[in-house]
């Protein structure tokens, strides 16, 4: 079992599940089909017809029900068969698996594991600022051909900004300032503070936009990780010596969803307290962050390819890896506990 299955994962942005259209998406190796039911609610079913195993995503919607494109069985949003062409009786076993789905924090979350355990209260509240009245969100999706944990590793160790993002987020000050790392059974927090310095290009531009001049800044990076791979980064700069509210406060939200062992749906947002009514700024931020994450995508895919060729080969750790080590340990423990629970239930 390579993934934590008893967890909420972002499957899509609500805008991706368009009325009247089906969306095929694989989450943790589980092929799913997403669509909107009769009430307009997004739902997720297994992408496999219970008749002859045709992918249901090859079918079409009829008044919020999904018609299989092979022999025409029709299913409602819970996966129950409501029509078998040519016969009047519908056997109770004529149904496909439905996955719990909840819309929250601007995303559609699915639970690929045991549906009885799918408590919406377990959706990570660290994402609350994605639909908070004091914050303005924007965001996008990056599809990455790598194991999902390489992306959480990337976000937990921001020393890479100095090198991979040297034209935007990185400068020498990042790598020269140490991190502090804290962890417990539920989360990992990695913090780096960079006082009184000439800020990196992206932050320099954002601060100049607000102040109309270039000034030295205090910068903060506070990374919150919760398993399986949910990360919120509190980030920003303020004029040196000033409270954060005098500067530009941002929050980068990252919901990282495994597709397979070798591919990942990376849903990200950037929500801010500055320039809140500026739609052009939202678009500029989406484009800028997407470009920055393209640099991460290239790095993660390159690392993944080398790791595949070198399975089991040792690597070294450095001080900046404290967060990634704690996070990976936490995920491994969750998988172990889930596996033990599944084995116990099967006895
Ligand atoms: S495979 Fe779906 S109706 Fe036959
Ligand atoms: Fe990055």
Short mmCIF file of C-alpha atoms and ligand atoms in Angstrom, two decimals:
data_model
loop_
_atom_site.label_atom_id
_atom_site.label_comp_id
_atom_site.label_asym_id
_atom_site.label_seq_id
_atom_site.Cartn_x
_atom_site.Cartn_y
_atom_site.Cartn_z
CA UNK A 1 0.00 0.00 0.00
CA UNK A 2 2.03 2.98 -1.17
CA UNK A 3 -0.38 5.69 0.00
CA UNK A 4 -2.39 6.75 3.02
CA UNK A 5 -5.89 5.94 1.77
CA UNK A 6 -7.90 7.02 4.81
CA UNK A 7 -7.41 10.72 4.18
CA UNK A 8 -8.98 13.55 2.26
CA UNK A 9 -7.26 14.47 -0.98
CA UNK A 10 -8.06 17.33 -3.30
CA UNK A 11 -9.45 15.81 -6.50
CA UNK A 12 -10.23 18.97 -8.46
CA UNK A 13 -11.16 22.62 -8.40
CA UNK A 14 -14.96 23.00 -8.45
CA UNK A 15 -14.66 24.82 -11.79
CA UNK A 16 -13.18 21.68 -13.36
CA UNK A 17 -16.39 19.70 -12.77
CA UNK A 18 -18.52 21.50 -15.30
CA UNK A 19 -22.28 20.88 -15.39
CA UNK A 20 -23.08 18.24 -18.01
CA UNK A 21 -19.48 17.02 -18.31
CA UNK A 22 -17.59 14.11 -16.80
CA UNK A 23 -14.07 14.41 -15.47
CA UNK A 24 -11.82 11.36 -15.19
CA UNK A 25 -9.20 11.61 -12.48
CA UNK A 26 -7.06 8.98 -10.79
CA UNK A 27 -6.36 9.50 -7.09
CA UNK A 28 -4.00 7.15 -5.24
CA UNK A 29 -4.18 4.66 -8.10
CA UNK A 30 -8.01 4.69 -7.95
CA UNK A 31 -9.56 5.74 -11.25
CA UNK A 32 -12.53 7.98 -10.49
CA UNK A 33 -15.12 9.83 -12.52
CA UNK A 34 -16.39 13.18 -11.21
CA UNK A 35 -19.59 14.89 -12.30
CA UNK A 36 -22.50 16.95 -10.97
CA UNK A 37 -25.64 15.07 -9.95
CA UNK A 38 -29.32 16.09 -10.33
CA UNK A 39 -28.88 18.66 -7.55
CA UNK A 40 -25.70 20.12 -9.07
CA UNK A 41 -23.54 18.58 -6.32
CA UNK A 42 -20.17 17.25 -7.38
CA UNK A 43 -19.86 13.49 -6.85
CA UNK A 44 -17.15 10.90 -7.45
CA UNK A 45 -17.67 7.31 -8.59
CA UNK A 46 -15.32 4.51 -9.45
CA UNK A 47 -14.47 4.81 -13.14
CA UNK A 48 -15.56 1.26 -13.89
CA UNK A 49 -18.96 0.06 -14.95
CA UNK A 50 -20.16 -2.90 -12.86
CA UNK A 51 -21.50 -4.57 -16.00
CA UNK A 52 -18.52 -5.18 -18.29
CA UNK A 53 -16.00 -2.79 -16.77
CA UNK A 54 -16.18 -0.01 -19.33
CA UNK A 55 -14.69 3.22 -17.92
CA UNK A 56 -17.70 5.31 -17.01
CA UNK A 57 -15.85 8.46 -18.04
CA UNK A 58 -16.44 7.30 -21.61
CA UNK A 59 -20.17 7.71 -21.02
CA UNK A 60 -22.26 10.85 -20.71
CA UNK A 61 -24.61 12.66 -18.37
CA UNK A 62 -28.39 12.62 -18.61
CA UNK A 63 -30.08 14.95 -16.09
CA UNK A 64 -27.34 14.44 -13.52
CA UNK A 65 -27.13 10.67 -13.98
CA UNK A 66 -24.28 8.92 -15.75
CA UNK A 67 -24.99 6.68 -18.75
CA UNK A 68 -22.37 4.03 -19.46
CA UNK A 69 -21.29 4.41 -23.08
CA UNK A 70 -21.11 0.64 -23.73
CA UNK A 71 -24.52 -1.01 -23.02
CA UNK A 72 -26.27 1.96 -21.50
CA UNK A 73 -26.65 1.19 -17.80
CA UNK A 74 -27.38 4.44 -16.01
CA UNK A 75 -26.14 5.41 -12.51
CA UNK A 76 -27.08 8.10 -10.05
CA UNK A 77 -24.61 10.24 -8.10
CA UNK A 78 -24.29 7.65 -5.36
CA UNK A 79 -23.40 4.90 -7.82
CA UNK A 80 -26.78 3.13 -7.76
CA UNK A 81 -27.93 1.77 -11.11
CA UNK A 82 -31.25 3.40 -11.99
CA UNK A 83 -31.77 1.93 -15.47
CA UNK A 84 -30.82 -1.20 -17.36
CA UNK A 85 -31.96 -0.81 -20.97
CA UNK A 86 -34.18 -3.69 -22.09
CA UNK A 87 -35.17 -4.93 -18.64
CA UNK A 88 -37.37 -3.68 -15.86
CA UNK A 89 -35.74 -5.22 -12.78
CA UNK A 90 -32.51 -3.80 -11.42
CA UNK A 91 -30.55 -6.15 -9.16
CA UNK A 92 -29.32 -4.55 -5.92
CA UNK A 93 -25.73 -5.44 -6.78
CA UNK A 94 -25.99 -3.22 -9.85
CA UNK A 95 -24.01 -0.35 -8.40
CA UNK A 96 -20.57 1.15 -8.60
CA UNK A 97 -18.46 2.43 -5.75
CA UNK A 98 -19.05 6.02 -4.72
CA UNK A 99 -16.34 8.02 -2.98
CA UNK A 100 -17.11 10.53 -0.21
CA UNK A 101 -16.72 14.02 -1.64
CA UNK A 102 -16.82 17.37 0.15
CA UNK A 103 -16.34 20.89 -1.22
CA UNK A 104 -14.30 22.97 1.21
CA UNK A 105 -11.68 25.74 1.15
CA UNK A 106 -12.26 26.22 -2.58
CA UNK A 107 -11.46 22.61 -3.52
CA UNK A 108 -13.26 19.28 -4.00
CA UNK A 109 -11.94 16.71 -1.56
CA UNK A 110 -12.35 12.94 -1.96
CA UNK A 111 -11.65 10.08 0.43
CA UNK A 112 -10.23 7.05 -1.41
CA UNK A 113 -10.15 4.78 1.68
CA UNK A 114 -12.76 3.33 4.03
CA UNK A 115 -15.87 5.50 3.52
CA UNK A 116 -17.05 4.83 7.10
CA UNK A 117 -14.05 6.80 8.36
CA UNK A 118 -14.55 9.80 6.05
CA UNK A 119 -15.22 12.53 8.60
CA UNK A 120 -15.31 15.98 6.95
CA UNK A 121 -13.83 17.38 10.17
CA UNK A 122 -10.57 15.74 9.10
CA UNK A 123 -10.20 18.04 6.08
CA UNK A 124 -7.09 20.04 7.01
CA UNK A 125 -8.18 23.31 8.60
CA UNK A 126 -4.78 24.78 7.72
CA UNK A 127 -6.38 25.71 4.39
CA UNK A 128 -8.98 27.98 5.95
CA UNK A 129 -7.47 31.11 4.39
CA UNK A 130 -8.42 29.89 0.91
CA UNK A 131 -11.97 31.11 1.57
CA UNK A 132 -11.44 33.58 4.41
CA UNK A 133 -13.05 37.04 4.26
CA UNK A 134 -9.73 38.77 5.04
CA UNK A 135 -7.72 36.99 2.35
CA UNK A 136 -7.92 37.00 -1.46
CA UNK A 137 -7.16 33.65 -3.06
CA UNK A 138 -6.00 32.59 -6.51
CA UNK A 139 -4.43 29.37 -7.66
CA UNK A 140 -3.81 26.66 -10.20
CA UNK A 141 -2.74 23.08 -10.80
CA UNK A 142 0.60 21.65 -11.82
CA UNK A 143 0.77 18.05 -13.04
CA UNK A 144 4.08 16.53 -12.07
CA UNK A 145 5.55 13.20 -13.15
CA UNK A 146 7.08 12.32 -9.81
CA UNK A 147 6.21 10.67 -6.52
CA UNK A 148 4.06 13.05 -4.50
CA UNK A 149 6.45 13.16 -1.54
CA UNK A 150 9.14 14.80 -3.66
CA UNK A 151 6.85 17.82 -3.83
CA UNK A 152 6.30 17.95 -0.07
CA UNK A 153 10.08 17.53 0.38
CA UNK A 154 10.55 20.48 -1.98
CA UNK A 155 8.21 22.72 0.01
CA UNK A 156 9.65 21.71 3.38
CA UNK A 157 13.18 22.69 2.38
CA UNK A 158 13.13 26.20 0.91
CA UNK A 159 16.90 26.44 0.62
CA UNK A 160 16.18 25.44 -2.98
CA UNK A 161 14.81 28.95 -3.59
CA UNK A 162 18.36 30.32 -3.60
CA UNK A 163 19.24 28.09 -6.54
CA UNK A 164 16.12 26.96 -8.41
CA UNK A 165 14.19 30.23 -7.99
CA UNK A 166 17.09 32.67 -8.04
CA UNK A 167 15.26 35.03 -10.41
CA UNK A 168 12.15 35.27 -8.19
CA UNK A 169 12.03 33.98 -4.61
CA UNK A 170 15.65 33.20 -3.93
CA UNK A 171 18.74 35.09 -2.90
CA UNK A 172 21.78 34.40 -0.78
CA UNK A 173 19.97 35.54 2.37
CA UNK A 174 17.63 32.51 2.24
CA UNK A 175 20.32 29.89 2.37
CA UNK A 176 22.37 31.83 4.94
CA UNK A 177 19.60 31.86 7.55
CA UNK A 178 18.96 28.66 9.49
CA UNK A 179 15.60 27.00 10.04
CA UNK A 180 13.93 25.92 13.26
CA UNK A 181 11.87 22.75 13.08
CA UNK A 182 9.14 21.50 15.37
CA UNK A 183 7.01 18.41 15.04
CA UNK A 184 4.42 16.36 16.88
CA UNK A 185 2.17 13.44 15.92
CA UNK A 186 -0.04 15.63 13.74
CA UNK A 187 2.16 18.19 12.07
CA UNK A 188 5.58 19.61 11.28
CA UNK A 189 6.40 23.33 11.38
CA UNK A 190 9.58 24.70 9.81
CA UNK A 191 10.39 28.36 10.24
CA UNK A 192 13.02 30.65 8.75
CA UNK A 193 13.31 34.35 9.59
CA UNK A 194 15.49 36.61 7.48
CA UNK A 195 15.86 40.04 9.09
CA UNK A 196 16.94 43.31 7.51
CA UNK A 197 18.11 42.36 4.02
CA UNK A 198 17.71 43.34 0.39
CA UNK A 199 14.72 41.16 -0.52
CA UNK A 200 14.59 38.61 -3.36
CA UNK A 201 13.17 39.88 -6.70
CA UNK A 202 9.56 38.70 -6.23
CA UNK A 203 9.23 40.16 -2.75
CA UNK A 204 11.10 43.29 -3.70
CA UNK A 205 8.53 43.92 -6.45
CA UNK A 206 5.56 43.23 -4.15
CA UNK A 207 6.89 45.53 -1.45
CA UNK A 208 7.66 48.26 -3.98
CA UNK A 209 4.12 47.94 -5.33
CA UNK A 210 2.79 48.73 -1.86
CA UNK A 211 5.31 51.34 -0.68
CA UNK A 212 6.41 52.97 -3.95
CA UNK A 213 10.06 52.57 -2.97
CA UNK A 214 12.69 49.92 -2.35
CA UNK A 215 13.54 49.26 1.30
CA UNK A 216 15.36 46.61 3.28
CA UNK A 217 12.98 43.99 4.61
CA UNK A 218 12.34 41.39 7.27
CA UNK A 219 11.17 38.18 5.59
CA UNK A 220 9.40 35.20 7.11
CA UNK A 221 8.76 31.66 5.89
CA UNK A 222 6.68 29.41 8.13
CA UNK A 223 5.88 26.00 6.64
CA UNK A 224 3.06 23.95 8.12
CA UNK A 225 2.89 20.31 7.05
CA UNK A 226 0.12 17.81 7.77
CA UNK A 227 0.03 14.34 6.29
CA UNK A 228 -0.40 12.98 3.71
CA UNK A 229 0.95 16.08 1.88
CA UNK A 230 -0.87 19.24 2.87
CA UNK A 231 1.34 22.28 3.24
CA UNK A 232 0.61 25.88 4.03
CA UNK A 233 3.43 28.40 3.80
CA UNK A 234 3.04 31.70 5.62
CA UNK A 235 5.31 33.99 3.69
CA UNK A 236 5.96 37.66 3.29
CA UNK A 237 8.16 40.68 3.82
CA UNK A 238 7.77 43.89 5.77
CA UNK A 239 10.02 46.96 6.02
CA UNK A 240 12.85 46.06 8.40
CA UNK A 241 11.76 46.48 12.01
CA UNK A 242 8.04 46.89 11.20
CA UNK A 243 5.10 44.64 12.09
CA UNK A 244 4.04 42.18 9.37
CA UNK A 245 0.84 44.10 8.69
CA UNK A 246 2.95 47.00 7.35
CA UNK A 247 4.34 44.79 4.62
CA UNK A 248 2.95 42.20 2.21
CA UNK A 249 1.54 39.07 3.79
CA UNK A 250 0.94 35.98 1.65
CA UNK A 251 -0.03 32.41 2.20
CA UNK A 252 0.83 29.63 -0.22
CA UNK A 253 -1.50 26.64 0.06
CA UNK A 254 -0.50 23.28 -1.35
CA UNK A 255 -2.64 20.16 -1.55
CA UNK A 256 -0.58 17.43 -3.13
CA UNK A 257 -2.54 14.47 -4.44
CA UNK A 258 -0.88 11.28 -5.65
CA UNK A 259 -2.19 10.03 -8.98
CA UNK A 260 0.12 7.01 -9.13
CA UNK A 261 3.52 6.25 -7.59
CA UNK A 262 5.03 8.20 -10.50
CA UNK A 263 2.62 11.10 -11.00
CA UNK A 264 0.95 13.79 -8.93
CA UNK A 265 -1.82 16.36 -9.10
CA UNK A 266 -0.37 19.37 -7.38
CA UNK A 267 -3.10 21.86 -6.42
CA UNK A 268 -1.76 25.17 -5.20
CA UNK A 269 -3.10 28.50 -4.16
CA UNK A 270 -1.71 31.87 -3.22
CA UNK A 271 -3.88 33.92 -0.93
CA UNK A 272 -2.92 37.40 0.19
CA UNK A 273 -3.68 40.37 2.36
CA UNK A 274 -2.24 42.95 -0.03
CA UNK A 275 -3.75 44.35 -3.25
CA UNK A 276 -6.94 42.52 -2.37
CA UNK A 277 -9.24 44.07 -4.97
CA UNK A 278 -6.72 44.02 -7.80
CA UNK A 279 -7.88 41.35 -10.29
CA UNK A 280 -4.87 42.04 -12.52
CA UNK A 281 -2.61 41.29 -9.56
CA UNK A 282 -4.43 37.96 -9.03
CA UNK A 283 -3.72 36.99 -12.63
CA UNK A 284 -0.11 38.15 -12.36
CA UNK A 285 0.34 36.08 -9.20
CA UNK A 286 -1.19 32.98 -10.81
CA UNK A 287 1.19 33.35 -13.77
CA UNK A 288 4.21 34.08 -11.56
CA UNK A 289 3.56 31.24 -9.13
CA UNK A 290 2.81 28.83 -12.01
CA UNK A 291 6.17 29.73 -13.56
CA UNK A 292 7.93 29.26 -10.23
CA UNK A 293 6.30 25.86 -9.79
CA UNK A 294 7.37 24.90 -13.31
CA UNK A 295 10.93 25.22 -12.00
CA UNK A 296 9.99 22.93 -9.10
CA UNK A 297 8.28 20.51 -11.49
CA UNK A 298 11.42 20.21 -13.59
CA UNK A 299 13.55 19.58 -10.51
CA UNK A 300 11.15 17.04 -8.96
CA UNK A 301 10.77 15.13 -12.24
CA UNK A 302 14.53 15.04 -12.73
CA UNK A 303 15.05 13.76 -9.16
CA UNK A 304 12.29 11.17 -9.58
CA UNK A 305 13.89 9.80 -12.76
CA UNK A 306 17.28 9.47 -11.07
CA UNK A 307 15.71 7.84 -8.00
CA UNK A 308 13.97 5.28 -10.21
CA UNK A 309 17.32 4.33 -11.72
CA UNK A 310 18.96 4.16 -8.30
CA UNK A 311 16.39 2.44 -6.13
CA UNK A 312 17.70 1.79 -2.63
CA UNK A 313 20.88 3.82 -3.10
CA UNK A 314 21.86 5.92 -0.08
CA UNK A 315 21.70 9.69 0.02
CA UNK A 316 23.07 12.09 2.61
CA UNK A 317 21.06 14.41 4.83
CA UNK A 318 21.91 17.99 5.81
CA UNK A 319 20.55 20.34 8.48
CA UNK A 320 17.88 21.73 6.16
CA UNK A 321 16.32 18.25 5.85
CA UNK A 322 14.90 18.23 9.39
CA UNK A 323 11.37 18.96 8.21
CA UNK A 324 11.36 16.46 5.36
CA UNK A 325 12.69 13.72 7.62
CA UNK A 326 9.98 14.31 10.24
CA UNK A 327 7.25 14.54 7.60
CA UNK A 328 8.30 11.35 5.85
CA UNK A 329 8.50 9.52 9.16
CA UNK A 330 4.98 10.67 10.00
CA UNK A 331 3.61 9.48 6.66
CA UNK A 332 5.36 6.11 6.99
CA UNK A 333 3.85 5.66 10.45
CA UNK A 334 0.36 6.50 9.16
CA UNK A 335 0.70 3.98 6.34
CA UNK A 336 1.93 1.36 8.79
CA UNK A 337 -0.98 2.05 11.17
CA UNK A 338 -3.48 1.97 8.32
CA UNK A 339 -2.07 -1.31 7.07
CA UNK A 340 -2.21 -2.81 10.58
CA UNK A 341 -5.85 -1.63 10.92
CA UNK A 342 -6.79 -3.16 7.58
CA UNK A 343 -5.13 -6.46 8.48
CA UNK A 344 -6.91 -6.50 11.86
CA UNK A 345 -10.28 -5.82 10.22
CA UNK A 346 -9.70 -8.67 7.79
CA UNK A 347 -9.02 -11.21 10.60
S1 LIG B 1 -20.10 -2.08 -19.58
FE1 LIG B 1 -21.34 -0.53 -18.87
S2 LIG B 1 -23.30 -1.03 -19.57
FE2 LIG B 1 -22.06 -2.69 -20.20
FE1 LIG B 2 10.12 25.86 -5.16
#
